[in-house]
PDB file of C-alpha atoms in Angstrom:
ATOM      1  CA  MET A1354      -5.412   1.225  -5.574  1.00  0.00           C
ATOM      2  CA  ARG A1355      -2.122   3.084  -5.891  1.00  0.00           C
ATOM      3  CA  LEU A1356      -0.166   2.342  -2.693  1.00  0.00           C
ATOM      4  CA  PHE A1357       3.117   3.142  -0.974  1.00  0.00           C
ATOM      5  CA  ILE A1358       4.637   2.541   2.449  1.00  0.00           C
ATOM      6  CA  ALA A1359       6.067   5.576   4.185  1.00  0.00           C
ATOM      7  CA  LEU A1360       7.324   7.250   7.303  1.00  0.00           C
ATOM      8  CA  ASN A1361       5.119  10.176   8.286  1.00  0.00           C
ATOM      9  CA  PHE A1362       6.312  12.895  10.634  1.00  0.00           C
ATOM     10  CA  THR A1363       5.000  14.709  13.681  1.00  0.00           C
ATOM     11  CA  ASN A1364       3.428  18.119  13.133  1.00  0.00           C
ATOM     12  CA  ASP A1365       6.500  19.860  14.612  1.00  0.00           C
ATOM     13  CA  VAL A1366       8.893  18.167  12.196  1.00  0.00           C
ATOM     14  CA  LYS A1367       6.490  18.681   9.279  1.00  0.00           C
ATOM     15  CA  ALA A1368       6.314  22.396  10.091  1.00  0.00           C
ATOM     16  CA  ARG A1369      10.106  22.688   9.783  1.00  0.00           C
ATOM     17  CA  ILE A1370      10.116  20.791   6.485  1.00  0.00           C
ATOM     18  CA  CYS A1371       7.232  22.906   5.168  1.00  0.00           C
ATOM     19  CA  GLU A1372       9.178  26.068   5.971  1.00  0.00           C
ATOM     20  CA  VAL A1373      11.897  24.814   3.602  1.00  0.00           C
ATOM     21  CA  ILE A1374       9.246  24.164   0.932  1.00  0.00           C
ATOM     22  CA  ARG A1375       7.757  27.657   1.369  1.00  0.00           C
ATOM     23  CA  ARG A1376      11.160  29.347   1.063  1.00  0.00           C
ATOM     24  CA  MET A1377      11.965  27.271  -2.000  1.00  0.00           C
ATOM     25  CA  GLU A1378       8.622  28.151  -3.575  1.00  0.00           C
ATOM     26  CA  GLU A1379       9.242  31.864  -2.947  1.00  0.00           C
ATOM     27  CA  ASN A1380      12.543  31.585  -4.824  1.00  0.00           C
ATOM     28  CA  ALA A1381      11.431  29.382  -7.715  1.00  0.00           C
ATOM     29  CA  GLU A1382      10.749  30.356 -11.293  1.00  0.00           C
ATOM     30  CA  GLN A1383       8.689  27.198 -11.718  1.00  0.00           C
ATOM     31  CA  GLY A1384       7.805  23.991  -9.916  1.00  0.00           C
ATOM     32  CA  ARG A1385       5.160  21.849  -8.271  1.00  0.00           C
ATOM     33  CA  PHE A1386       5.690  21.764  -4.545  1.00  0.00           C
ATOM     34  CA  VAL A1387       4.627  19.179  -1.987  1.00  0.00           C
ATOM     35  CA  ARG A1388       1.653  20.250   0.132  1.00  0.00           C
ATOM     36  CA  ASP A1389       1.952  20.254   3.917  1.00  0.00           C
ATOM     37  CA  ASP A1390      -0.288  17.197   4.303  1.00  0.00           C
ATOM     38  CA  GLN A1391       1.815  15.185   1.828  1.00  0.00           C
ATOM     39  CA  VAL A1392       5.236  15.411   3.480  1.00  0.00           C
ATOM     40  CA  HIS A1393       6.640  11.899   4.020  1.00  0.00           C
ATOM     41  CA  LEU A1394       9.607   9.612   3.375  1.00  0.00           C
ATOM     42  CA  THR A1395       8.771   6.691   1.059  1.00  0.00           C
ATOM     43  CA  LEU A1396      10.115   3.306   2.126  1.00  0.00           C
ATOM     44  CA  GLU A1397       8.551   1.308  -0.702  1.00  0.00           C
ATOM     45  CA  PHE A1398       6.413   2.271  -3.698  1.00  0.00           C
ATOM     46  CA  LEU A1399       3.956  -0.506  -4.561  1.00  0.00           C
ATOM     47  CA  GLY A1400       2.060   1.106  -7.434  1.00  0.00           C
ATOM     48  CA  GLU A1401      -1.340  -0.259  -8.471  1.00  0.00           C
ATOM     49  CA  VAL A1402      -2.399  -3.033  -6.087  1.00  0.00           C
ATOM     50  CA  PRO A1403      -5.701  -4.978  -6.155  1.00  0.00           C
ATOM     51  CA  ASN A1404      -7.867  -4.590  -3.021  1.00  0.00           C
ATOM     52  CA  GLY A1405      -7.407  -8.266  -2.234  1.00  0.00           C
ATOM     53  CA  ARG A1406      -3.633  -7.841  -1.755  1.00  0.00           C
ATOM     54  CA  VAL A1407      -3.844  -5.276   1.066  1.00  0.00           C
ATOM     55  CA  GLY A1408      -3.912  -8.072   3.660  1.00  0.00           C
ATOM     56  CA  ALA A1409      -0.590  -9.404   2.344  1.00  0.00           C
ATOM     57  CA  ILE A1410       0.930  -5.926   2.638  1.00  0.00           C
ATOM     58  CA  ARG A1411      -0.304  -5.614   6.214  1.00  0.00           C
ATOM     59  CA  ARG A1412       1.170  -9.026   7.077  1.00  0.00           C
ATOM     60  CA  ALA A1413       4.515  -7.995   5.551  1.00  0.00           C
ATOM     61  CA  MET A1414       4.429  -4.835   7.681  1.00  0.00           C
ATOM     62  CA  ASP A1415       3.326  -6.728  10.807  1.00  0.00           C
ATOM     63  CA  ALA A1416       6.322  -9.060  10.429  1.00  0.00           C
ATOM     64  CA  LEU A1417       8.628  -6.077  11.060  1.00  0.00           C
ATOM     65  CA  ASP A1418      10.040  -6.248  14.582  1.00  0.00           C
ATOM     66  CA  PHE A1419      11.930  -3.014  15.112  1.00  0.00           C
ATOM     67  CA  GLU A1420      12.367  -0.456  17.859  1.00  0.00           C
ATOM     68  CA  ALA A1421      11.388   3.158  17.320  1.00  0.00           C
ATOM     69  CA  PHE A1422      14.337   5.323  16.281  1.00  0.00           C
ATOM     70  CA  SER A1423      15.333   8.891  15.447  1.00  0.00           C
ATOM     71  CA  LEU A1424      16.243  10.359  12.084  1.00  0.00           C
ATOM     72  CA  ARG A1425      18.172  13.588  11.787  1.00  0.00           C
ATOM     73  CA  LEU A1426      17.277  15.796   8.820  1.00  0.00           C
ATOM     74  CA  SER A1427      20.289  16.871   6.793  1.00  0.00           C
ATOM     75  CA  LYS A1428      20.503  18.889   3.589  1.00  0.00           C
ATOM     76  CA  VAL A1429      18.547  19.929   0.538  1.00  0.00           C
ATOM     77  CA  GLY A1430      19.612  18.215  -2.670  1.00  0.00           C
ATOM     78  CA  ARG A1431      18.264  17.545  -6.139  1.00  0.00           C
ATOM     79  CA  PHE A1432      17.876  14.901  -8.784  1.00  0.00           C
ATOM     80  CA  ARG A1433      18.436  16.541 -12.170  1.00  0.00           C
ATOM     81  CA  ARG A1434      15.753  15.915 -14.759  1.00  0.00           C
ATOM     82  CA  ARG A1435      15.298  17.296 -18.269  1.00  0.00           C
ATOM     83  CA  GLU A1436      11.941  18.871 -17.377  1.00  0.00           C
ATOM     84  CA  GLY A1437      13.259  20.417 -14.138  1.00  0.00           C
ATOM     85  CA  ALA A1438      14.872  19.142 -10.980  1.00  0.00           C
ATOM     86  CA  ILE A1439      13.285  17.145  -8.188  1.00  0.00           C
ATOM     87  CA  TYR A1440      14.352  18.817  -4.947  1.00  0.00           C
ATOM     88  CA  TRP A1441      14.504  16.746  -1.788  1.00  0.00           C
ATOM     89  CA  LEU A1442      15.524  16.863   1.830  1.00  0.00           C
ATOM     90  CA  GLY A1443      17.920  14.173   2.947  1.00  0.00           C
ATOM     91  CA  VAL A1444      18.427  12.471   6.270  1.00  0.00           C
ATOM     92  CA  GLU A1445      21.701  11.605   7.956  1.00  0.00           C
ATOM     93  CA  GLU A1446      22.861   8.031   7.483  1.00  0.00           C
ATOM     94  CA  SER A1447      20.852   5.694   9.699  1.00  0.00           C
ATOM     95  CA  ASP A1448      21.492   1.974  10.119  1.00  0.00           C
ATOM     96  CA  ALA A1449      18.057   1.635  11.730  1.00  0.00           C
ATOM     97  CA  LEU A1450      16.339   3.159   8.679  1.00  0.00           C
ATOM     98  CA  LEU A1451      18.286   1.072   6.158  1.00  0.00           C
ATOM     99  CA  THR A1452      17.721  -2.156   8.106  1.00  0.00           C
ATOM    100  CA  LEU A1453      13.989  -1.416   8.409  1.00  0.00           C
ATOM    101  CA  GLN A1454      13.646  -0.673   4.687  1.00  0.00           C
ATOM    102  CA  ARG A1455      15.586  -3.806   3.682  1.00  0.00           C
ATOM    103  CA  ALA A1456      13.444  -6.004   5.938  1.00  0.00           C
ATOM    104  CA  LEU A1457      10.254  -4.476   4.533  1.00  0.00           C
ATOM    105  CA  HIS A1458      11.519  -4.947   0.963  1.00  0.00           C
ATOM    106  CA  LYS A1459      12.357  -8.606   1.676  1.00  0.00           C
ATOM    107  CA  ASN A1460       8.974  -9.268   3.322  1.00  0.00           C
ATOM    108  CA  LEU A1461       7.114  -7.751   0.367  1.00  0.00           C
ATOM    109  CA  LEU A1462       9.154  -9.707  -2.195  1.00  0.00           C
ATOM    110  CA  GLU A1463       8.460 -12.921  -0.275  1.00  0.00           C
ATOM    111  CA  SER A1464       4.753 -12.025  -0.414  1.00  0.00           C
ATOM    112  CA  GLY A1465       4.932 -11.901  -4.212  1.00  0.00           C
ATOM    113  CA  PHE A1466       5.086  -8.146  -4.830  1.00  0.00           C
ATOM    114  CA  LYS A1467       7.077  -6.763  -7.762  1.00  0.00           C
ATOM    115  CA  LEU A1468       9.247  -3.938  -6.449  1.00  0.00           C
ATOM    116  CA  GLU A1469      11.784  -1.498  -7.835  1.00  0.00           C
ATOM    117  CA  GLU A1470      15.257  -3.028  -7.670  1.00  0.00           C
ATOM    118  CA  ARG A1471      17.251   0.165  -7.323  1.00  0.00           C
ATOM    119  CA  ASP A1472      19.194   1.214  -4.259  1.00  0.00           C
ATOM    120  CA  PHE A1473      17.156   2.880  -1.526  1.00  0.00           C
ATOM    121  CA  THR A1474      18.027   6.584  -1.299  1.00  0.00           C
ATOM    122  CA  PRO A1475      16.131   7.954   1.704  1.00  0.00           C
ATOM    123  CA  HIS A1476      14.733  11.408   0.989  1.00  0.00           C
ATOM    124  CA  ILE A1477      11.704  13.627   1.500  1.00  0.00           C
ATOM    125  CA  THR A1478      10.496  15.098  -1.805  1.00  0.00           C
ATOM    126  CA  LEU A1479      10.020  18.884  -1.619  1.00  0.00           C
ATOM    127  CA  GLY A1480       9.142  19.753  -5.211  1.00  0.00           C
ATOM    128  CA  ARG A1481       9.132  18.483  -8.780  1.00  0.00           C
ATOM    129  CA  LYS A1482      10.014  20.219 -12.057  1.00  0.00           C
ATOM    130  CA  VAL A1483      11.646  22.967 -10.005  1.00  0.00           C
ATOM    131  CA  ALA A1484      13.791  25.737 -11.449  1.00  0.00           C
ATOM    132  CA  LEU A1485      15.168  28.054  -8.763  1.00  0.00           C
ATOM    133  CA  ARG A1486      16.136  31.642  -9.475  1.00  0.00           C
ATOM    134  CA  PRO A1487      19.749  31.932 -10.646  1.00  0.00           C
ATOM    135  CA  GLY A1488      22.115  32.365  -7.732  1.00  0.00           C
ATOM    136  CA  PHE A1489      19.718  31.113  -5.062  1.00  0.00           C
ATOM    137  CA  ASP A1490      21.689  29.263  -2.376  1.00  0.00           C
ATOM    138  CA  THR A1491      20.038  26.025  -1.257  1.00  0.00           C
ATOM    139  CA  GLY A1492      22.503  25.918   1.635  1.00  0.00           C
ATOM    140  CA  ALA A1493      20.318  28.490   3.373  1.00  0.00           C
ATOM    141  CA  LEU A1494      17.417  26.037   3.123  1.00  0.00           C
ATOM    142  CA  SER A1495      19.490  23.270   4.689  1.00  0.00           C
ATOM    143  CA  GLU A1496      20.190  25.549   7.651  1.00  0.00           C
ATOM    144  CA  LEU A1497      16.444  25.687   8.405  1.00  0.00           C
ATOM    145  CA  VAL A1498      16.437  22.002   9.374  1.00  0.00           C
ATOM    146  CA  ARG A1499      19.941  21.579  10.761  1.00  0.00           C
ATOM    147  CA  GLY A1500      19.745  19.527  13.952  1.00  0.00           C
ATOM    148  CA  VAL A1501      16.050  18.636  13.566  1.00  0.00           C
ATOM    149  CA  GLU A1502      15.365  15.085  14.733  1.00  0.00           C
ATOM    150  CA  ALA A1503      12.315  13.089  13.718  1.00  0.00           C
ATOM    151  CA  GLU A1504      11.091  10.341  16.029  1.00  0.00           C
ATOM    152  CA  ILE A1505      10.035   7.349  13.947  1.00  0.00           C
ATOM    153  CA  THR A1506       7.453   5.329  15.863  1.00  0.00           C
ATOM    154  CA  LYS A1507       5.433   3.688  13.077  1.00  0.00           C
ATOM    155  CA  VAL A1508       5.386   2.631   9.436  1.00  0.00           C
ATOM    156  CA  ASP A1509       2.340   3.668   7.380  1.00  0.00           C
ATOM    157  CA  LEU A1510       0.557   2.133   4.389  1.00  0.00           C
ATOM    158  CA  MET A1511      -0.717   5.005   2.260  1.00  0.00           C
ATOM    159  CA  LYS A1512      -3.147   5.218  -0.655  1.00  0.00           C
ATOM    160  CA  SER A1513      -2.595   7.827  -3.353  1.00  0.00           C
ATOM    161  CA  ASP A1514      -5.564   9.138  -5.359  1.00  0.00           C
ATOM    162  CA  PHE A1515      -5.390  11.587  -8.239  1.00  0.00           C
ATOM    163  CA  VAL A1516      -7.894  14.375  -7.594  1.00  0.00           C
ATOM    164  CA  PRO A1517      -8.533  17.730  -9.290  1.00  0.00           C
ATOM    165  CA  GLY A1518      -5.547  19.926  -8.467  1.00  0.00           C
ATOM    166  CA  GLY A1519      -3.178  17.155  -7.437  1.00  0.00           C
ATOM    167  CA  VAL A1520      -2.956  14.049  -5.305  1.00  0.00           C
ATOM    168  CA  LYS A1521      -4.676  13.038  -2.072  1.00  0.00           C
ATOM    169  CA  TYR A1522      -3.019  10.643   0.390  1.00  0.00           C
ATOM    170  CA  THR A1523      -5.054   8.458   2.735  1.00  0.00           C
ATOM    171  CA  LEU A1524      -3.651   6.435   5.632  1.00  0.00           C
ATOM    172  CA  LEU A1525      -4.809   2.804   5.336  1.00  0.00           C
ATOM    173  CA  TYR A1526      -2.784   1.086   8.067  1.00  0.00           C
ATOM    174  CA  SER A1527      -0.069   1.820  10.638  1.00  0.00           C
ATOM    175  CA  LYS A1528       2.435  -0.657  12.026  1.00  0.00           C
ATOM    176  CA  PRO A1529       3.753   0.634  15.371  1.00  0.00           C
ATOM    177  CA  LEU A1530       7.437   0.170  16.154  1.00  0.00           C
ATOM    178  CA  ARG A1531       8.500  -1.011  19.619  1.00  0.00           C
ATOM    179  CA  GLY A1532       9.374   1.538  22.261  1.00  0.00           C
TER     180      GLY A1532
END
């Protein structure tokens, strides 16, 4: 199974993020855009995991002892790639988010998982291989989410399946946060 651990958002917050995606799509010359039901913030990508290891992932998640917290959405940015940019939506700096992600990373490493060793850059992917029309101002997209706060009340284990036309995500387990 191809797995990742993520923060999912309420429908209200997702709707605001999806409005950014729709506006971006309207102003793109090319790109593959995230579907409404796929909007999330990845905490840890696990990749291919045997069925028998899911219990260890759940235990690593259950060992998290954190209070619920808020994230404030910030601005649209991009990672430049040869084949087209990956556009993302950032969040304002959050000690709670960074501490949660570090604890999860540590728990998973201690459980024997091989993880990416790059710095955690919290972001919500909006689209891949995107080329926007010349002159389009992404600042206008950032304005659509200015001041939007997302309440983070749980951490989710997600399965990713390749299906005709894209990817399907399935929730496997949720670890509630205190509060």
